[in-house]
Short mmCIF file of C-alpha atoms and ligand atoms in Angstrom, two decimals:
data_model
loop_
_atom_site.label_atom_id
_atom_site.label_comp_id
_atom_site.label_asym_id
_atom_site.label_seq_id
_atom_site.Cartn_x
_atom_site.Cartn_y
_atom_site.Cartn_z
CA MET A 1 0.00 0.00 0.00
CA ALA A 2 1.41 3.36 -0.93
CA GLU A 3 0.89 6.99 -1.73
CA VAL A 4 2.62 8.46 -4.75
CA LYS A 5 3.45 12.15 -5.03
CA LEU A 6 4.91 14.17 -7.90
CA THR A 7 6.03 17.74 -7.27
CA ASN A 8 6.94 20.05 -10.14
CA VAL A 9 8.18 17.12 -12.24
CA ASN A 10 9.87 18.00 -15.52
CA LYS A 11 11.51 15.89 -18.19
CA VAL A 12 13.73 17.32 -20.89
CA TYR A 13 15.24 14.65 -23.16
CA SER A 14 18.82 15.04 -24.37
CA ASN A 15 17.53 16.14 -27.78
CA GLY A 16 15.78 19.08 -26.07
CA ALA A 17 12.24 17.66 -26.15
CA HIS A 18 10.42 19.01 -23.07
CA ALA A 19 8.14 16.01 -22.59
CA VAL A 20 6.81 16.73 -19.07
CA ARG A 21 6.25 20.25 -17.76
CA GLY A 22 5.78 20.99 -14.08
CA VAL A 23 3.48 18.14 -13.13
CA ASN A 24 2.09 18.06 -9.58
CA MET A 25 -0.02 15.17 -8.40
CA GLU A 26 -0.92 13.24 -5.29
CA ILE A 27 -2.16 9.71 -5.69
CA ALA A 28 -3.86 8.18 -2.66
CA ASP A 29 -3.23 4.76 -1.23
CA GLY A 30 -5.10 2.16 -3.28
CA GLU A 31 -6.26 4.65 -5.88
CA PHE A 32 -6.50 3.78 -9.59
CA ILE A 33 -5.26 6.77 -11.59
CA VAL A 34 -5.35 6.89 -15.37
CA PHE A 35 -3.18 9.19 -17.48
CA VAL A 36 -5.07 9.79 -20.69
CA GLY A 37 -4.14 11.95 -23.66
CA PRO A 38 -3.03 11.90 -27.28
CA SER A 39 0.10 10.21 -28.55
CA GLY A 40 3.22 12.20 -27.66
CA CYS A 41 1.63 14.15 -24.76
CA GLY A 42 4.11 12.75 -22.24
CA LYS A 43 2.08 10.04 -20.46
CA SER A 44 4.57 7.27 -21.00
CA THR A 45 7.48 9.50 -19.96
CA LEU A 46 5.67 10.30 -16.70
CA LEU A 47 5.06 6.63 -16.00
CA ARG A 48 8.60 5.64 -16.89
CA MET A 49 9.97 8.24 -14.48
CA VAL A 50 7.88 6.74 -11.67
CA ALA A 51 9.21 3.31 -12.69
CA GLY A 52 12.77 4.59 -12.69
CA LEU A 53 13.27 3.82 -16.39
CA GLU A 54 13.83 7.52 -17.14
CA THR A 55 15.62 10.10 -15.03
CA VAL A 56 13.76 13.16 -13.70
CA THR A 57 15.21 16.41 -15.04
CA GLU A 58 13.63 18.61 -12.37
CA GLY A 59 11.21 18.07 -9.51
CA ASP A 60 10.64 15.24 -7.05
CA LEU A 61 8.96 11.86 -6.91
CA PHE A 62 7.83 10.31 -3.65
CA ILE A 63 6.44 6.97 -2.62
CA ASP A 64 5.16 7.21 0.96
CA GLU A 65 7.27 10.25 1.88
CA ASN A 66 10.45 8.63 0.50
CA ARG A 67 12.03 10.60 -2.30
CA ILE A 68 12.71 8.04 -5.02
CA ASN A 69 14.42 10.12 -7.73
CA ASP A 70 17.70 8.33 -7.12
CA VAL A 71 16.35 4.93 -6.05
CA SER A 72 16.98 2.10 -8.51
CA PRO A 73 13.94 0.65 -10.34
CA ALA A 74 14.28 -2.67 -8.51
CA GLU A 75 14.20 -0.95 -5.10
CA ARG A 76 11.15 1.20 -5.76
CA ASN A 77 8.64 -1.55 -5.05
CA VAL A 78 6.82 -0.88 -8.29
CA ALA A 79 5.90 -3.35 -11.03
CA MET A 80 5.27 -2.37 -14.61
CA VAL A 81 3.16 -4.03 -17.28
CA PHE A 82 4.20 -3.13 -20.83
CA GLN A 83 2.22 -2.91 -24.05
CA ASN A 84 4.60 -5.31 -25.78
CA TYR A 85 4.52 -7.66 -22.74
CA ALA A 86 8.36 -7.61 -22.56
CA LEU A 87 8.44 -11.34 -21.76
CA TYR A 88 11.65 -13.32 -22.07
CA PRO A 89 11.05 -15.40 -25.21
CA HIS A 90 13.38 -18.27 -24.32
CA MET A 91 11.87 -18.78 -20.86
CA THR A 92 8.69 -20.59 -19.89
CA VAL A 93 5.78 -18.82 -18.28
CA ARG A 94 7.00 -20.10 -14.92
CA GLY A 95 10.50 -18.82 -15.71
CA ASN A 96 9.19 -15.41 -16.70
CA MET A 97 7.14 -15.09 -13.53
CA SER A 98 9.94 -16.37 -11.28
CA TYR A 99 12.84 -14.42 -12.71
CA GLY A 100 12.51 -11.20 -10.72
CA LEU A 101 11.92 -13.11 -7.49
CA LYS A 102 15.01 -15.28 -8.02
CA ASN A 103 17.05 -12.16 -8.55
CA ARG A 104 15.93 -10.69 -5.27
CA GLY A 105 16.73 -13.92 -3.45
CA ASP A 106 13.35 -15.43 -2.56
CA SER A 107 13.50 -19.14 -1.71
CA LYS A 108 12.47 -21.76 -4.29
CA GLU A 109 9.43 -22.80 -2.28
CA GLU A 110 8.33 -19.22 -1.76
CA ILE A 111 8.68 -18.48 -5.48
CA GLU A 112 6.74 -21.56 -6.56
CA GLN A 113 3.95 -20.74 -4.13
CA LYS A 114 3.67 -17.14 -5.34
CA VAL A 115 3.80 -18.15 -9.01
CA ILE A 116 1.07 -20.78 -8.59
CA ALA A 117 -1.16 -18.38 -6.66
CA ALA A 118 -0.79 -15.63 -9.29
CA ALA A 119 -1.24 -18.10 -12.16
CA LYS A 120 -4.52 -19.30 -10.61
CA THR A 121 -5.75 -15.75 -10.15
CA LEU A 122 -5.00 -15.01 -13.80
CA HIS A 123 -6.20 -18.38 -15.13
CA ILE A 124 -2.87 -19.32 -16.65
CA GLU A 125 -2.00 -22.24 -14.38
CA ASP A 126 -2.26 -24.67 -17.32
CA PHE A 127 0.35 -22.75 -19.31
CA LEU A 128 3.20 -22.57 -16.83
CA ASP A 129 5.50 -24.78 -18.89
CA ARG A 130 4.85 -23.08 -22.22
CA GLN A 131 6.99 -20.41 -23.83
CA PRO A 132 5.51 -17.03 -24.80
CA ASN A 133 5.39 -17.93 -28.51
CA GLN A 134 2.98 -20.76 -27.62
CA LEU A 135 0.50 -18.31 -26.10
CA SER A 136 -2.14 -15.94 -27.47
CA GLY A 137 -1.79 -12.18 -27.01
CA GLY A 138 -4.26 -12.19 -24.13
CA GLN A 139 -2.44 -15.03 -22.42
CA ARG A 140 0.88 -13.24 -22.82
CA GLN A 141 -0.56 -10.15 -21.22
CA ARG A 142 -1.79 -12.30 -18.31
CA VAL A 143 1.74 -13.60 -17.87
CA ALA A 144 3.05 -10.03 -17.88
CA MET A 145 0.53 -9.21 -15.17
CA GLY A 146 1.47 -12.34 -13.27
CA ARG A 147 5.08 -11.26 -13.31
CA ALA A 148 4.00 -7.93 -11.81
CA ILE A 149 1.71 -9.45 -9.16
CA VAL A 150 4.21 -11.95 -7.77
CA ARG A 151 6.51 -9.08 -6.79
CA ASN A 152 3.82 -7.89 -4.37
CA PRO A 153 4.55 -4.29 -5.36
CA LYS A 154 3.41 -1.13 -3.62
CA VAL A 155 2.48 0.38 -6.98
CA PHE A 156 1.34 -1.08 -10.32
CA LEU A 157 2.31 0.80 -13.47
CA PHE A 158 0.49 -0.04 -16.70
CA ASP A 159 1.73 1.32 -20.04
CA GLU A 160 -1.03 0.80 -22.64
CA PRO A 161 -1.21 -2.87 -21.61
CA LEU A 162 -4.23 -3.72 -23.78
CA SER A 163 -3.35 -1.86 -26.97
CA ASN A 164 -2.13 -4.95 -28.81
CA LEU A 165 -5.28 -6.97 -28.11
CA ASP A 166 -8.44 -7.16 -30.19
CA ALA A 167 -11.46 -5.13 -29.12
CA LYS A 168 -13.36 -7.94 -27.40
CA LEU A 169 -10.37 -9.09 -25.41
CA ARG A 170 -9.55 -5.50 -24.46
CA VAL A 171 -12.94 -5.12 -22.82
CA GLN A 172 -12.66 -8.45 -21.03
CA MET A 173 -9.14 -7.80 -19.77
CA ARG A 174 -9.93 -4.32 -18.62
CA ILE A 175 -12.71 -5.67 -16.41
CA GLU A 176 -10.31 -8.23 -15.01
CA ILE A 177 -7.61 -5.66 -14.35
CA LYS A 178 -10.07 -3.50 -12.45
CA LYS A 179 -11.31 -6.43 -10.37
CA LEU A 180 -7.80 -7.52 -9.60
CA GLN A 181 -6.74 -4.03 -8.59
CA ARG A 182 -9.78 -3.69 -6.33
CA LYS A 183 -9.10 -7.02 -4.72
CA MET A 184 -5.40 -6.34 -4.17
CA GLY A 185 -5.88 -2.68 -3.31
CA VAL A 186 -2.59 -1.76 -4.94
CA THR A 187 -2.13 1.88 -5.93
CA SER A 188 -2.13 1.91 -9.74
CA ILE A 189 -1.15 4.27 -12.53
CA TYR A 190 -2.46 3.32 -15.95
CA VAL A 191 -1.52 5.01 -19.22
CA THR A 192 -3.83 4.92 -22.24
CA HIS A 193 -4.90 7.01 -25.23
CA ASP A 194 -8.30 5.25 -25.17
CA GLN A 195 -10.98 7.38 -23.48
CA THR A 196 -13.40 4.52 -22.89
CA GLU A 197 -10.70 2.48 -21.25
CA ALA A 198 -9.73 5.49 -19.17
CA MET A 199 -13.28 6.17 -17.98
CA THR A 200 -13.99 2.55 -17.16
CA LEU A 201 -10.86 2.01 -15.13
CA ALA A 202 -10.15 5.28 -13.39
CA ASP A 203 -10.99 6.36 -9.88
CA ARG A 204 -9.47 9.62 -11.07
CA LEU A 205 -8.30 10.72 -14.48
CA ALA A 206 -5.41 12.99 -15.34
CA VAL A 207 -5.94 14.40 -18.81
CA ILE A 208 -2.46 15.16 -20.15
CA ASN A 209 -1.73 17.55 -22.98
CA ASN A 210 1.62 18.85 -24.14
CA GLY A 211 3.40 17.56 -21.03
CA GLN A 212 0.97 19.15 -18.58
CA ILE A 213 -2.09 18.10 -16.62
CA GLU A 214 -4.97 19.76 -18.39
CA GLN A 215 -7.70 18.38 -16.13
CA MET A 216 -7.85 16.09 -13.16
CA GLY A 217 -10.90 14.51 -11.59
CA LYS A 218 -13.33 11.63 -11.39
CA PRO A 219 -14.62 10.36 -14.75
CA ILE A 220 -18.11 11.63 -13.95
CA GLU A 221 -16.77 15.13 -13.23
CA LEU A 222 -14.75 15.33 -16.43
CA TYR A 223 -17.20 13.78 -18.84
CA LYS A 224 -20.59 15.04 -17.67
CA ASP A 225 -22.86 16.66 -20.23
CA PRO A 226 -22.30 20.38 -20.62
P1 ADP B 301 3.01 9.42 -24.91
O1 ADP B 301 3.31 8.30 -23.97
O2 ADP B 301 1.93 10.32 -24.40
O3 ADP B 301 2.75 8.96 -26.31
P2 ADP B 301 5.81 10.07 -24.61
O4 ADP B 301 6.00 10.24 -23.17
O5 ADP B 301 6.22 8.77 -25.22
O6 ADP B 301 4.28 10.37 -24.98
O7 ADP B 301 6.55 11.24 -25.39
C1 ADP B 301 6.43 12.61 -25.00
C2 ADP B 301 7.34 13.45 -25.86
O8 ADP B 301 8.69 13.12 -25.60
C3 ADP B 301 7.16 13.24 -27.37
O9 ADP B 301 7.34 14.49 -27.97
C4 ADP B 301 8.23 12.28 -27.73
O10 ADP B 301 8.63 12.45 -29.05
C5 ADP B 301 9.35 12.67 -26.76
N1 ADP B 301 10.20 11.52 -26.41
C6 ADP B 301 9.81 10.35 -25.87
N2 ADP B 301 10.85 9.53 -25.63
C7 ADP B 301 11.95 10.21 -26.05
C8 ADP B 301 13.35 9.91 -26.07
N3 ADP B 301 13.81 8.76 -25.61
N4 ADP B 301 14.16 10.85 -26.58
C9 ADP B 301 13.69 12.03 -27.02
N5 ADP B 301 12.40 12.38 -27.02
C10 ADP B 301 11.51 11.48 -26.54
P1 ADP B 302 8.26 1.83 -24.62
O1 ADP B 302 7.13 2.45 -23.84
O2 ADP B 302 9.32 2.82 -25.00
O3 ADP B 302 7.81 0.96 -25.76
P2 ADP B 302 9.10 -0.72 -23.57
O4 ADP B 302 7.77 -1.29 -23.23
O5 ADP B 302 9.79 -1.15 -24.82
O6 ADP B 302 8.99 0.87 -23.55
O7 ADP B 302 10.08 -1.00 -22.33
C1 ADP B 302 11.47 -0.86 -22.44
C2 ADP B 302 12.20 -2.12 -21.98
O8 ADP B 302 12.64 -2.05 -20.63
C3 ADP B 302 11.38 -3.36 -22.02
O9 ADP B 302 11.36 -3.93 -23.30
C4 ADP B 302 12.07 -4.29 -21.03
O10 ADP B 302 13.00 -5.13 -21.66
C5 ADP B 302 12.81 -3.39 -20.09
N1 ADP B 302 12.30 -3.43 -18.70
C6 ADP B 302 12.44 -2.44 -17.83
N2 ADP B 302 11.84 -2.71 -16.66
C7 ADP B 302 11.29 -3.91 -16.77
C8 ADP B 302 10.49 -4.73 -15.90
N3 ADP B 302 10.12 -4.34 -14.68
N4 ADP B 302 10.07 -5.91 -16.35
C9 ADP B 302 10.43 -6.28 -17.57
N5 ADP B 302 11.16 -5.57 -18.44
C10 ADP B 302 11.59 -4.38 -18.07
#
């Protein structure tokens, strides 16, 4: 469980692109926040800074009062789910889900127990010995989520996780993601350019434009009839 805070966060890439401009935000414990906005508005950069995959040019990031700007990605207690799944192709599902836990030194028994529990939750327990190329897109995304869940993170970070799936599966998975997040109560930040997805998932939405928060509020506040 965790609060996330961004104060005056800026990102200027080495080519001069000012991707994020003075973003301030407080995300409550257990809240599901969605960053929504057009391609290139800076959503992914924001998320990747929270993950520790991009440096912060100016401003501060906090998880539970701890400033994390200089904390390594592995030590931030966050888990990210990528659009392209980012699974290891030569490893089985079990291997993919175990890998991060092995690296941090969990015992074999502990790892197996966590992997089985997550696989059951995500309905992939029959696929544990398969490799990613033997799975459908939806199944791969479940594995990517399983790999995030087993870490028992304080924060989930989702970067357009459903964009590569067909429309029907997108709807189904988005319902499952929401249920799972509710059940686990893990603070979540979810990036999408899809407004329907954003409205369905979000406790609160941050509408991003040109590197800034244009609007922030509950879906019903932002999308009510004029
Ligand atoms: P979004 O996720 O909303 O599509 P991004 O965060 O990926 O937006 O990109 C925001 C801006 O930063 C864009 O103008 C993009 O071209 C630029 N940008 C993203 N990544 C890099 C990078 N590695 N180097 C330089 N510019 C980048
Ligand atoms: P982009 O939004 O630019 O497409 P990617 O989804 O390609 O970003 O992510 C960049 C790469 O970082 C991934 O392909 C992956 O190999 C690596 N990576 C960083 N953190 C993690 C993580 N927690 N789990 C798995 N892969 C990670």
